[in-house]
Coordinates of C-alpha atoms in Angstrom, one line a residue:
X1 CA 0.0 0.0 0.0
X2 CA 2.9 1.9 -0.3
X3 CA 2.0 3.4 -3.6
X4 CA -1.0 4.4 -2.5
X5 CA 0.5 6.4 0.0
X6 CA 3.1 8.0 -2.6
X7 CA -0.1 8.7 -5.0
X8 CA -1.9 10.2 -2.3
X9 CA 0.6 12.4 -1.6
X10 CA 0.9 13.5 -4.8
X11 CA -2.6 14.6 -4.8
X12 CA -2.8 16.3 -1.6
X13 CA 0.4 18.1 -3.1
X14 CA -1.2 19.1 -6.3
X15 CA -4.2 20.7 -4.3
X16 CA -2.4 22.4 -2.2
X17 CA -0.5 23.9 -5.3
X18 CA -4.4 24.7 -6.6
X19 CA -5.0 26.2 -3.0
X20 CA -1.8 28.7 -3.9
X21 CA -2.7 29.8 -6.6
X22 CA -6.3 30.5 -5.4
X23 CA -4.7 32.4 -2.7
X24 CA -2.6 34.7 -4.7
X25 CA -5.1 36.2 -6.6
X26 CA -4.5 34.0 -9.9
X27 CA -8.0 33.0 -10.6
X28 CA -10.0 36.7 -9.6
X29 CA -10.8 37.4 -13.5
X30 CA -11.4 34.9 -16.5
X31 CA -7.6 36.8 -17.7
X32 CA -6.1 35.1 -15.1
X33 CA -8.2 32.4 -14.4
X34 CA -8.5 30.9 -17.7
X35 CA -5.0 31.8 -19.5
X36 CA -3.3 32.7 -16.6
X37 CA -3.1 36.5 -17.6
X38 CA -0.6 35.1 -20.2
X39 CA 2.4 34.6 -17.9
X40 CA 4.0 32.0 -18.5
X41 CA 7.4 31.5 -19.0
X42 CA 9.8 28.5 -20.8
X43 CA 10.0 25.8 -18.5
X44 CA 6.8 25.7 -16.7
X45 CA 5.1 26.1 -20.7
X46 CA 6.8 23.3 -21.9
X47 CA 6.6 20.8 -19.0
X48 CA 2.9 21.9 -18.5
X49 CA 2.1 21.1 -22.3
X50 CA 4.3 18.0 -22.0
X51 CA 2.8 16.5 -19.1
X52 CA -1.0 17.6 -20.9
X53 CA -0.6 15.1 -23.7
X54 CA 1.6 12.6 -22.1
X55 CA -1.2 10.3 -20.4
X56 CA -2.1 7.0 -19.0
X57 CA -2.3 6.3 -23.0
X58 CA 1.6 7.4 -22.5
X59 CA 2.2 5.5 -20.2
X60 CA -0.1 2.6 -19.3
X61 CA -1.5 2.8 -22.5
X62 CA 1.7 2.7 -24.7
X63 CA 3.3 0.0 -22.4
X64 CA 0.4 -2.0 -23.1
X65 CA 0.5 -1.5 -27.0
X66 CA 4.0 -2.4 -27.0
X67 CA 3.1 -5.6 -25.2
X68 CA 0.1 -6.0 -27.3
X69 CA 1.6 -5.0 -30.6
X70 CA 5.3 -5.1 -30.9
X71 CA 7.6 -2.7 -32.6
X72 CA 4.7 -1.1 -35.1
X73 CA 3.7 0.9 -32.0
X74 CA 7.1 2.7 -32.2
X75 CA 6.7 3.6 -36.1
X76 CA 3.8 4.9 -35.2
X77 CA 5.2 7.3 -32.7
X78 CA 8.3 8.2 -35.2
X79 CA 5.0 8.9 -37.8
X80 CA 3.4 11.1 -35.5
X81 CA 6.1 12.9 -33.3
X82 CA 8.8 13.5 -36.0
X83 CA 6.5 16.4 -37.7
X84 CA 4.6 17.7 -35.1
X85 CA 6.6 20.2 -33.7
X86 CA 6.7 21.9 -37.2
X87 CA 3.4 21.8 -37.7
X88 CA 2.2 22.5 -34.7
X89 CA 3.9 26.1 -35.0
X90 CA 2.6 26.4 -38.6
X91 CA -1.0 25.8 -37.7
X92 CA -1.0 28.0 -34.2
X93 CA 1.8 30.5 -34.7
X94 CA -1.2 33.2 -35.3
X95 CA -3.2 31.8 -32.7
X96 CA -0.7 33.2 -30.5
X97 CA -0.5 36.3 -32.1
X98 CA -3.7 37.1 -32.5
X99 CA -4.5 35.7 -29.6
X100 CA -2.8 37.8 -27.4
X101 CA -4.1 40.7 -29.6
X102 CA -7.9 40.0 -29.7
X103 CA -7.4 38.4 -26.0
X104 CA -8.9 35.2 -26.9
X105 CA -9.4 32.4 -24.0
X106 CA -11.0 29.8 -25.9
X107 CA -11.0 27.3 -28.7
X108 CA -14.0 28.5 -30.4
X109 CA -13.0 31.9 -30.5
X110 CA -10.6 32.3 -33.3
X111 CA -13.4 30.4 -35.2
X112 CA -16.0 32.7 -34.0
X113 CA -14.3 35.8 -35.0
X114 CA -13.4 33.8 -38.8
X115 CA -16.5 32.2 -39.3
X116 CA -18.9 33.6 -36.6
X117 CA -21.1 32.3 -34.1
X118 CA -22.2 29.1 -35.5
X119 CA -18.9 27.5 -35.8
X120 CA -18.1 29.4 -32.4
X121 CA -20.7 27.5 -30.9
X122 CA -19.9 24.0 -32.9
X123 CA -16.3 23.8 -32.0
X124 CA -16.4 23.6 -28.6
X125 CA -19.4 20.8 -28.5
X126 CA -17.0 18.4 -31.2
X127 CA -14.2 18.8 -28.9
X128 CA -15.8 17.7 -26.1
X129 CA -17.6 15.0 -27.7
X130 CA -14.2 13.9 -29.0
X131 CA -12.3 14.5 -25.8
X132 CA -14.8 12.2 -24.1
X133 CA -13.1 8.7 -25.0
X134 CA -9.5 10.5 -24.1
X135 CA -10.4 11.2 -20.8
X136 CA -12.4 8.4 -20.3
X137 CA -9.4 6.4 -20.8
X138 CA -7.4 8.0 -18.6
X139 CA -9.9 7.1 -15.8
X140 CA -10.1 3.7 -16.8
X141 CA -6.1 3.4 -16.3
X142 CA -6.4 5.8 -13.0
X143 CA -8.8 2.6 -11.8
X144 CA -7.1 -0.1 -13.1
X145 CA -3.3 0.3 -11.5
X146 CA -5.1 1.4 -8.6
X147 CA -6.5 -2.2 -8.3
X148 CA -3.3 -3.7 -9.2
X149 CA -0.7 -2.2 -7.3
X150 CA -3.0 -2.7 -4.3
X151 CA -3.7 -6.0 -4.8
X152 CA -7.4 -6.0 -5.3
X153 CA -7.4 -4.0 -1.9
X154 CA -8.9 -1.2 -3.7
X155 CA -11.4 -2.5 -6.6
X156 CA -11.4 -0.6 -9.5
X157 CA -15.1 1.0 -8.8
X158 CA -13.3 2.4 -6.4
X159 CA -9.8 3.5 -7.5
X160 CA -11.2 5.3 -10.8
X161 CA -12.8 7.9 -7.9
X162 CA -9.4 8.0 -6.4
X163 CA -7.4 10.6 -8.5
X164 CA -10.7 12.3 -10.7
X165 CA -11.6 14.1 -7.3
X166 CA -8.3 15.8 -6.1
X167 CA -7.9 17.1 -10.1
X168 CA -11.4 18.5 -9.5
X169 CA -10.3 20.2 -6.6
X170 CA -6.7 21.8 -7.9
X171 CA -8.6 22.8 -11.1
X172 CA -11.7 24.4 -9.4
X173 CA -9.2 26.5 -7.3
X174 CA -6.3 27.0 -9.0
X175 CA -7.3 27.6 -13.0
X176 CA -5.1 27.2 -15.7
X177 CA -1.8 28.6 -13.6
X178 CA -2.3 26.2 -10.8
X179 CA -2.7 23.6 -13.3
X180 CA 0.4 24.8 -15.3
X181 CA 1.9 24.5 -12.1
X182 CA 0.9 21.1 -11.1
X183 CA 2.0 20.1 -14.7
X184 CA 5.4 20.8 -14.7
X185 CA 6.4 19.7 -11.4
X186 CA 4.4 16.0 -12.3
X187 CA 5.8 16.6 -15.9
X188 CA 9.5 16.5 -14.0
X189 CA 8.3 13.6 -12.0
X190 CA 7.0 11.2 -14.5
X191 CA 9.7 12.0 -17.3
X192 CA 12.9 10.8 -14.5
X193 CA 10.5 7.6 -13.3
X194 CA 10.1 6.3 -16.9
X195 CA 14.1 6.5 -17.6
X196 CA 14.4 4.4 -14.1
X197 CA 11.8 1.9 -14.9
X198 CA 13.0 1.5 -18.8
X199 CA 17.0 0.9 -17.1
X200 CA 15.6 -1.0 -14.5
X201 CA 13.7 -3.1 -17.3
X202 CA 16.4 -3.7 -19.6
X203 CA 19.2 -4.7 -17.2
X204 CA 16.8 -7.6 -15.6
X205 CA 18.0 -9.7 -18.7
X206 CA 21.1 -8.2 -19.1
X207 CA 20.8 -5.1 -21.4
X208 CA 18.8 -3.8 -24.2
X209 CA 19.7 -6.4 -26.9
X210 CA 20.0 -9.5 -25.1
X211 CA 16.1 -8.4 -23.9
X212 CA 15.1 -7.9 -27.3
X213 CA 16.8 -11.1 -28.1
X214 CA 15.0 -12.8 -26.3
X215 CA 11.6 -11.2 -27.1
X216 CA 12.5 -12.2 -30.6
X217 CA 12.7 -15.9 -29.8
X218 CA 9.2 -16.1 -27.6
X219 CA 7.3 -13.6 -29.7
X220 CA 9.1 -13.3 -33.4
X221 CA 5.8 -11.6 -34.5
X222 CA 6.1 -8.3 -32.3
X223 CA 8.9 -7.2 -34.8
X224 CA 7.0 -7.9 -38.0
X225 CA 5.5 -4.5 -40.5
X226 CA 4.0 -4.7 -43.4
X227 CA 1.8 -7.8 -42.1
X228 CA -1.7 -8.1 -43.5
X229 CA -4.5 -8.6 -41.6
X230 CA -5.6 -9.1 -37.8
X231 CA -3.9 -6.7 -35.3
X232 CA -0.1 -7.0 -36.6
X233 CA 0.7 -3.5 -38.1
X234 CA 0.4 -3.3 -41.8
X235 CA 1.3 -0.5 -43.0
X236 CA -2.2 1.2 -43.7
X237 CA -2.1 1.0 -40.0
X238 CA 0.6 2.7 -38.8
X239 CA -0.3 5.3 -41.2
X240 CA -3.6 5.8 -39.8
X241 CA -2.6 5.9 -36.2
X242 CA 0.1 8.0 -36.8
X243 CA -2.0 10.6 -38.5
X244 CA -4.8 10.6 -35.8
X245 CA -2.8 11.1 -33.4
X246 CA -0.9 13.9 -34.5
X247 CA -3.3 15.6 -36.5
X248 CA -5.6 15.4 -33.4
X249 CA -2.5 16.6 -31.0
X250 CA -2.7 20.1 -33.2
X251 CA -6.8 20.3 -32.8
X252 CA -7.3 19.5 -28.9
X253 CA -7.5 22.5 -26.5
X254 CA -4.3 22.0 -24.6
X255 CA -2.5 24.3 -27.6
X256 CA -4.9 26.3 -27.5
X257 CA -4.9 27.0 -24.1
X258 CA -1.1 27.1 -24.0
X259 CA -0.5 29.4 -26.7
X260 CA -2.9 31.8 -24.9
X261 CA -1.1 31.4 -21.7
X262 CA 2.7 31.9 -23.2
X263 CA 4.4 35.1 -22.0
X264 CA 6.4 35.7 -24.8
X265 CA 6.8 34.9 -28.7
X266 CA 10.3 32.8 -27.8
X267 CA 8.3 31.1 -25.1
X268 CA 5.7 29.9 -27.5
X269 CA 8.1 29.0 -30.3
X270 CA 10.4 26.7 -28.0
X271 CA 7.2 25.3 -26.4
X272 CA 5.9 24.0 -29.9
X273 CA 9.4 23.1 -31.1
X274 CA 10.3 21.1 -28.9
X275 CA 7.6 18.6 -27.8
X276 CA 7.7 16.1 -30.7
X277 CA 11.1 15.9 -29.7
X278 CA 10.8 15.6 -26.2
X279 CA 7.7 13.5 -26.5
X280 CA 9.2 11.0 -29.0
X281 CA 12.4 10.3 -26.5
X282 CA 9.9 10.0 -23.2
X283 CA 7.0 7.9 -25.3
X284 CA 9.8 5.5 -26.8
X285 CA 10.3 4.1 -23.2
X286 CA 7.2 3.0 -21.7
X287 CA 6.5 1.6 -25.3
X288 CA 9.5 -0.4 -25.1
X289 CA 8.8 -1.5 -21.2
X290 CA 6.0 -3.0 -22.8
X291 CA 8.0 -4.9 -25.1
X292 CA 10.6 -6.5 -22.8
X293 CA 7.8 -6.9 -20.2
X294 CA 6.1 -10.2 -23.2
X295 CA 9.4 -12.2 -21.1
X296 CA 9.0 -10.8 -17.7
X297 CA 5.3 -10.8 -17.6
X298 CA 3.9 -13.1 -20.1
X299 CA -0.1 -14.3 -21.2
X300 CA -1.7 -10.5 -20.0
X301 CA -4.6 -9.7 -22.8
X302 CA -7.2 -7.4 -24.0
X303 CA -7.4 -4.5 -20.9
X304 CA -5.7 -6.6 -18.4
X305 CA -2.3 -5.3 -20.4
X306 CA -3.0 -1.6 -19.3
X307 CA -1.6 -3.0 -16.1
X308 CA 1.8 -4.0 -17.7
X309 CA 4.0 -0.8 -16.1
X310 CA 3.2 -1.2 -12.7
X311 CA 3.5 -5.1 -12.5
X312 CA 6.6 -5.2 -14.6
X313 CA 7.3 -2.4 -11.8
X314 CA 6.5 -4.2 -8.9
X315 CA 8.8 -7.5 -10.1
X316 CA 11.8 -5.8 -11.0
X317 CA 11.9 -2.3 -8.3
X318 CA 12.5 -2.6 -4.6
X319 CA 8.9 -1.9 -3.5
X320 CA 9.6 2.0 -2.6
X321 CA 11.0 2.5 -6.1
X322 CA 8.1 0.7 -7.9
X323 CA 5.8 2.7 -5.8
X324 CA 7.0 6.1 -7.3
X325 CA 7.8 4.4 -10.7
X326 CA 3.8 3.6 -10.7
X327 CA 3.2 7.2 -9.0
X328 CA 4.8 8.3 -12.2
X329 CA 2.3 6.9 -14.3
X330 CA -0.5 8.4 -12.2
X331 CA 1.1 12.1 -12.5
X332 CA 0.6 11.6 -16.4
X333 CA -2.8 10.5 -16.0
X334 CA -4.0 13.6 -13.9
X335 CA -2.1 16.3 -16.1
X336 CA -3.7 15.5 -19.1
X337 CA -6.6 15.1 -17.6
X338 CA -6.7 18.3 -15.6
X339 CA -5.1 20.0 -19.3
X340 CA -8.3 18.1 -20.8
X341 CA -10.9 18.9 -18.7
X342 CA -10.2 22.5 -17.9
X343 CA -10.0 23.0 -21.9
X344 CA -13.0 22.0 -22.3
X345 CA -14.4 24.1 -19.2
X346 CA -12.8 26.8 -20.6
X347 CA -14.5 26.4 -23.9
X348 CA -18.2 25.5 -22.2
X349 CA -17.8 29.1 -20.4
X350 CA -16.5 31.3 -23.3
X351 CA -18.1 30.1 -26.2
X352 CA -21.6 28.3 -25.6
X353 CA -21.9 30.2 -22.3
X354 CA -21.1 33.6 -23.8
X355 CA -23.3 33.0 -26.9
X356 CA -26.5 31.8 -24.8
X357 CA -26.1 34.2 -22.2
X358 CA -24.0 37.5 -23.6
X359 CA -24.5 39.4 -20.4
X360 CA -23.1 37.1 -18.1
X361 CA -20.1 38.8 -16.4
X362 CA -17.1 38.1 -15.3
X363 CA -17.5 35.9 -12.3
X364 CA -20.6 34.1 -14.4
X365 CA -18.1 32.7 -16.6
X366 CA -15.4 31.7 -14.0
X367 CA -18.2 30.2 -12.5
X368 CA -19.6 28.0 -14.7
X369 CA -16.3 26.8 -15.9
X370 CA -15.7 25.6 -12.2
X371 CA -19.2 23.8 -12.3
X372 CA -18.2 22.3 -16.2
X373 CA -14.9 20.9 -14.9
X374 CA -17.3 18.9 -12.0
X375 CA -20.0 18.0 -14.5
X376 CA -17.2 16.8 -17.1
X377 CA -15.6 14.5 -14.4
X378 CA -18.5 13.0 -13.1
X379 CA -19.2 12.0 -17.4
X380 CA -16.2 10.8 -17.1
X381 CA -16.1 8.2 -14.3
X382 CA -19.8 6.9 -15.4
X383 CA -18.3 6.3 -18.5
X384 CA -15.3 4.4 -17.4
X385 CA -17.5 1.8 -14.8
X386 CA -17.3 -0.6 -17.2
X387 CA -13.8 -1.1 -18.8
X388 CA -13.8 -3.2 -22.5
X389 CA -11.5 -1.1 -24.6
X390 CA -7.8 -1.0 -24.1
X391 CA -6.4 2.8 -23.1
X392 CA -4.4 3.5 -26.3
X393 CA -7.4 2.3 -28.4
X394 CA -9.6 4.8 -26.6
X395 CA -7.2 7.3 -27.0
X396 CA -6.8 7.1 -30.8
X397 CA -10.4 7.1 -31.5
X398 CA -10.5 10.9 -29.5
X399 CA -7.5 11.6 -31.0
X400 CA -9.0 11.0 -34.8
X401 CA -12.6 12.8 -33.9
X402 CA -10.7 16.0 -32.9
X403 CA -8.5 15.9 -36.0
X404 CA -11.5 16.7 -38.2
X405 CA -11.4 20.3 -36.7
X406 CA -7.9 20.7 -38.7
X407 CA -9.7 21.9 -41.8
X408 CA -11.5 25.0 -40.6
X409 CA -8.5 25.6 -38.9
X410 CA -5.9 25.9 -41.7
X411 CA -9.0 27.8 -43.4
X412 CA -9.0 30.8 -41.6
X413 CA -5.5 30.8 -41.3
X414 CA -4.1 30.4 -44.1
X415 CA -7.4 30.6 -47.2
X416 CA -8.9 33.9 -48.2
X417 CA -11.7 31.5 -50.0
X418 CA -12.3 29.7 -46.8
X419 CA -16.4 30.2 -46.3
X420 CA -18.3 29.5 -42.7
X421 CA -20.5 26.9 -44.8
X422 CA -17.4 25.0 -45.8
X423 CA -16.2 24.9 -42.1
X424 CA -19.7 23.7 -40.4
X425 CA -20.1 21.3 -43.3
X426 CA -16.6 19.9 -43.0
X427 CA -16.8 19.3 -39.4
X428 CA -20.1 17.8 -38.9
X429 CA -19.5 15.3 -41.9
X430 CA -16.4 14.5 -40.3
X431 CA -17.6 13.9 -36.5
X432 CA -20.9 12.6 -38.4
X433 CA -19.0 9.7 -40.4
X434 CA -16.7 9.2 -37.2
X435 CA -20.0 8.6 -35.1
X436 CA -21.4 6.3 -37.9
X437 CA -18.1 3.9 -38.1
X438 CA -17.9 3.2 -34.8
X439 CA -21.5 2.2 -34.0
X440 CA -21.4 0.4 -37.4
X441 CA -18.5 -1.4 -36.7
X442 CA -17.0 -0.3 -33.3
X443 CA -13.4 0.8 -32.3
X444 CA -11.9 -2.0 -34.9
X445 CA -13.3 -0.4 -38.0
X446 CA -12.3 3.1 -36.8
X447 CA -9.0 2.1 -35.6
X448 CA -7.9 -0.7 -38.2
X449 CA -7.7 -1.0 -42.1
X450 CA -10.7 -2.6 -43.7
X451 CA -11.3 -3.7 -46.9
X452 CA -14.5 -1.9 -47.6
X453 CA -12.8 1.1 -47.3
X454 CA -9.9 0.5 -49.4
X455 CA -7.9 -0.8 -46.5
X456 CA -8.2 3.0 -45.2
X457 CA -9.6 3.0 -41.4
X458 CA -12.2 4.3 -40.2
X459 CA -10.3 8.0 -38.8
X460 CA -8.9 8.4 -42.4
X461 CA -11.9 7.5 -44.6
X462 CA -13.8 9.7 -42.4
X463 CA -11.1 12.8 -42.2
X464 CA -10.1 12.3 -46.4
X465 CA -14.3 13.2 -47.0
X466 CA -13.8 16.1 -44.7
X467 CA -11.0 17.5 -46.4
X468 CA -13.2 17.0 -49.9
X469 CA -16.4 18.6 -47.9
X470 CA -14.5 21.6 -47.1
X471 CA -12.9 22.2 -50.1
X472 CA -15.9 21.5 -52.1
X473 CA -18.4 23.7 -50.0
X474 CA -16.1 27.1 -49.8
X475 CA -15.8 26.7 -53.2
X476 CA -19.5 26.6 -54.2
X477 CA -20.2 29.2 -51.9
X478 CA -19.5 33.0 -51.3
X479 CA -18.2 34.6 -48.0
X480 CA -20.7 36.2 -46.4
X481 CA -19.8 39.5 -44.2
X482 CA -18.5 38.3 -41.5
X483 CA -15.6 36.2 -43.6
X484 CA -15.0 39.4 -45.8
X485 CA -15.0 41.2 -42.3
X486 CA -12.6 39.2 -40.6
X487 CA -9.9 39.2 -43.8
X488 CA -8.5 42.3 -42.6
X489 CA -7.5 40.4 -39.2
X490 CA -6.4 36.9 -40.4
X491 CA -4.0 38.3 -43.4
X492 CA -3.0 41.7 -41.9
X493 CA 0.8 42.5 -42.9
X494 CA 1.8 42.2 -39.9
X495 CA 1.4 38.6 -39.3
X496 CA 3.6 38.0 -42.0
X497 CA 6.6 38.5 -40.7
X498 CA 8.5 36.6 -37.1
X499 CA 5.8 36.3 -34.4
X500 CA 7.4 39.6 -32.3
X501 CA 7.9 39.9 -28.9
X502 CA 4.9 42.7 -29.0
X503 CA 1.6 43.1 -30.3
X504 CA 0.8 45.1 -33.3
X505 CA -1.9 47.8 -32.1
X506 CA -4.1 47.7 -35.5
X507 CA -4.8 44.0 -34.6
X508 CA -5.9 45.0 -31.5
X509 CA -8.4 47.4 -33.5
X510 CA -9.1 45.4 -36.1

């Protein structure tokens, strides 16, 4: 029960930190509740957005795909990771700008103010919608170590209430710099436990390639690509989870939130720039835990391998170490959910909120995203009573709902002929046809190749038709006045140029 201890520690830590920030003023106006009054510098952005997307699906969840999978699960990660840092400052490089400018707080502004209210009021609904299954994963894995590292002590009806509660409580308090906070000193945490656990791992046979060695000679079909059929990663597959997941990394609201939050242009830039990077290096271990762990911990299957890390934990570290190895685990579980959740708080408040009720002040909207961030957990844990899908297979499914949003996005960035028809078109065909593959023919027709669909998955049949909606639509149809209007904003002169350290008055205006 010693983890236990370490994981509760953790939590009455983090709410404490919450508490602090409450204290000092940080949370008195939606400026500083909901971007943090934009003060964020290096470190505590980029640990804070790290430990936002590195989750249980990071951990438990890629540890248990490795075991599950083999060595496709880490072309997948080379797929995704490699480019996203790039793309990732193409796509939000004005969101920062402009958001700073136009003081944004919210995904479904920048789309308001490009489209107008209707996609401001569609945005934040398929984002939560899609952000459902993410966090619901990370429940599910909150419950599931919680069982195994005590034993059964603790059943997992009871351990998925165990960390959802104390990230109410540092959220509710503390707003998004409490939470950036909490982030980057779990981020810290979890990043030096996984290094331990992967060394720990590795020498139990001797070193890296005598464990793969052996791996090789139990379980010769964990390093195959290219296979056809079943589970084995073809290549249709890796291309498909690849692109899910970082098209869907781009379109969540953690970058959103972040670049709103960044103090300065540098700040933002080295954020983006270096998290593919950072991510790829940190991922890469629990994924290959998972691996070695087919010798150490053989015959797991279906959701029992989510509890891979902390059993491969607890027979190789002396029990204090395995405790905070597993603790690490848990740390990436609550900052992407606390990054998740308050998003989509954030998003409830000043979009749908705003639109419904345009004279609620200041304290209204602080308010109700406090009472969202409750009502979204709560979802969340009825949701996750009944386990039957594995965490990384949740997680790709959100991650390839969310990426339909990448359309409108690029749209008003980046094309004059980009029409509010073409936008609300492309994204409800795309969360439409999302919606219809999986109750057609659940998670495995959305997640894998099928032949139907020309051995495209479900994600990428569904987000190709997007892309042809949105093209299609903004090209039969005009911009109306509010996409003429907003022209002047999204292609001013100034945003040509470097993202500067200050903000150009006539976007202000605009």
């Amino acid at each position: 029960m010693f983890a236990i201890s370490v994981i509760t520690a953790i939590c009455l830590v983090s709410v404490f930190v919450g508490y602090l920030a409450f204290r000092q003023g940080y949370t008195r106006t939606p400026d500083d509740y909901f971007v943090a009054g934009s003060s964020l510098g290096y470190f505590v952005l980029i640990f804070s957005l790290l430990a936002s997307f590195l989750s249980a699906f990071s951990m438990f969840g890629m540890s248990s795909l490795g075991y599950r999978t083999g060595f496709g699960s880490l072309f997948v990660l080379s797929v995704n990771l490699v480019p996203l840092g790039a793309l990732w400052y193409y796509m939000h490089r004005k969101t920062f700008i402009l958001g700073r400018a136009r003081g944004w707080m919210s995904m479904g502004m920048p789309f308001g103010e490009r489209y107008g209210n209707g996609m401001r009021a569609v945005i934040p609904i398929v984002v939560l919608l899609a952000s459902i299954p993410y966090l619901v994963a990370q429940v599910q894995g909150i419950g599931v170590m919680v069982e195994a590292i005590s034993n059964k002590a603790i059943p997992y009806h009871v351990g998925m209430f165990f960390v959802p509660v104390f990230i109410s409580l540092y959220l509710i308090m503390g707003g998004m710099k409490g939470a950036a906070w909490v982030n980057t000193v779990q981020g810290v945490f979890f990043s030096i436990m996984v290094f331990v656990l992967f060394f720990a791992v590795m020498a139990k046979n001797g070193g890296f390639v005598p464990t793969m060695e052996m791996v090789f000679e139990a379980h010769p079909h964990l390093f195959e690509l290219g296979a056809k059929g079943g589970k084995l990663w073809s290549y249709p597959m890796v291309f498909g989870f690849a692109a899910a997941m970082c098209l869907g990394c781009v379109c969540f609201p953690q970058p959103y939130m972040h670049a709103y939050s960044s103090r300065t242009a540098k700040g933002f830039k080295a954020m983006v720039l270096s998290f593919g990077g950072i991510c790829l290096i940190i991922i890469t271990m629990p994924t290959l835990v998972g691996i070695a762990s087919t010798v150490i911990v053989p015959g797991l299957k279906g959701v029992d391998a989510d509890k891979v890390y902390g059993i491969v934990a607890s027979r190789i570290l002396p029990d204090w170490l395995a405790a905070l190895a597993v603790a690490g685990g848990f740390t990436a579980a609550m900052s992407t959910v606390n990054g998740l959740v308050f998003g989509n708080a954030t998003n409830l408040a000043n979009d749908l909120l705003k639109l419904v009720a345009p004279n609620t002040d200041q304290k209204g909207l602080v308010s109700a995203a406090r009472w969202s961030v409750a009502v979204i957990m709560a979802i969340c844990v009825v949701l996750a009573w009944n386990p039957n899908t594995p965490v990384a297979e949740l997680s790709v499914l959100a991650f390839g709902t969310v990426a339909v949003t990448i359309f409108p996005l690029w749209g008003a960035y980046f094309w004059k002929r980009a029409t509010a028809a073409g936008a609300m078109a492309s994204t409800i065909v795309g969360l439409g046809l999302n919606l219809v593959f999986f109750f057609w023919g659940g998670k495995n027709m959305v997640l894998f190749p099928q032949a139907n669909l020309f051995q495209l998955n479900g994600f990428l049949a569904a987000f190709l038709a997007t892309g042809v909606v949105f093209f299609v639509v903004c090209l039969v149809t005009k911009p109306g006045k509010v996409e003429e209007k907003s022209l002047d904003l999204f292609f001013h002169p100034s945003l040509n140029g470097n993202a500067g350290e200050t903000i150009d008055q006539e976007l202000v205006k605009a």
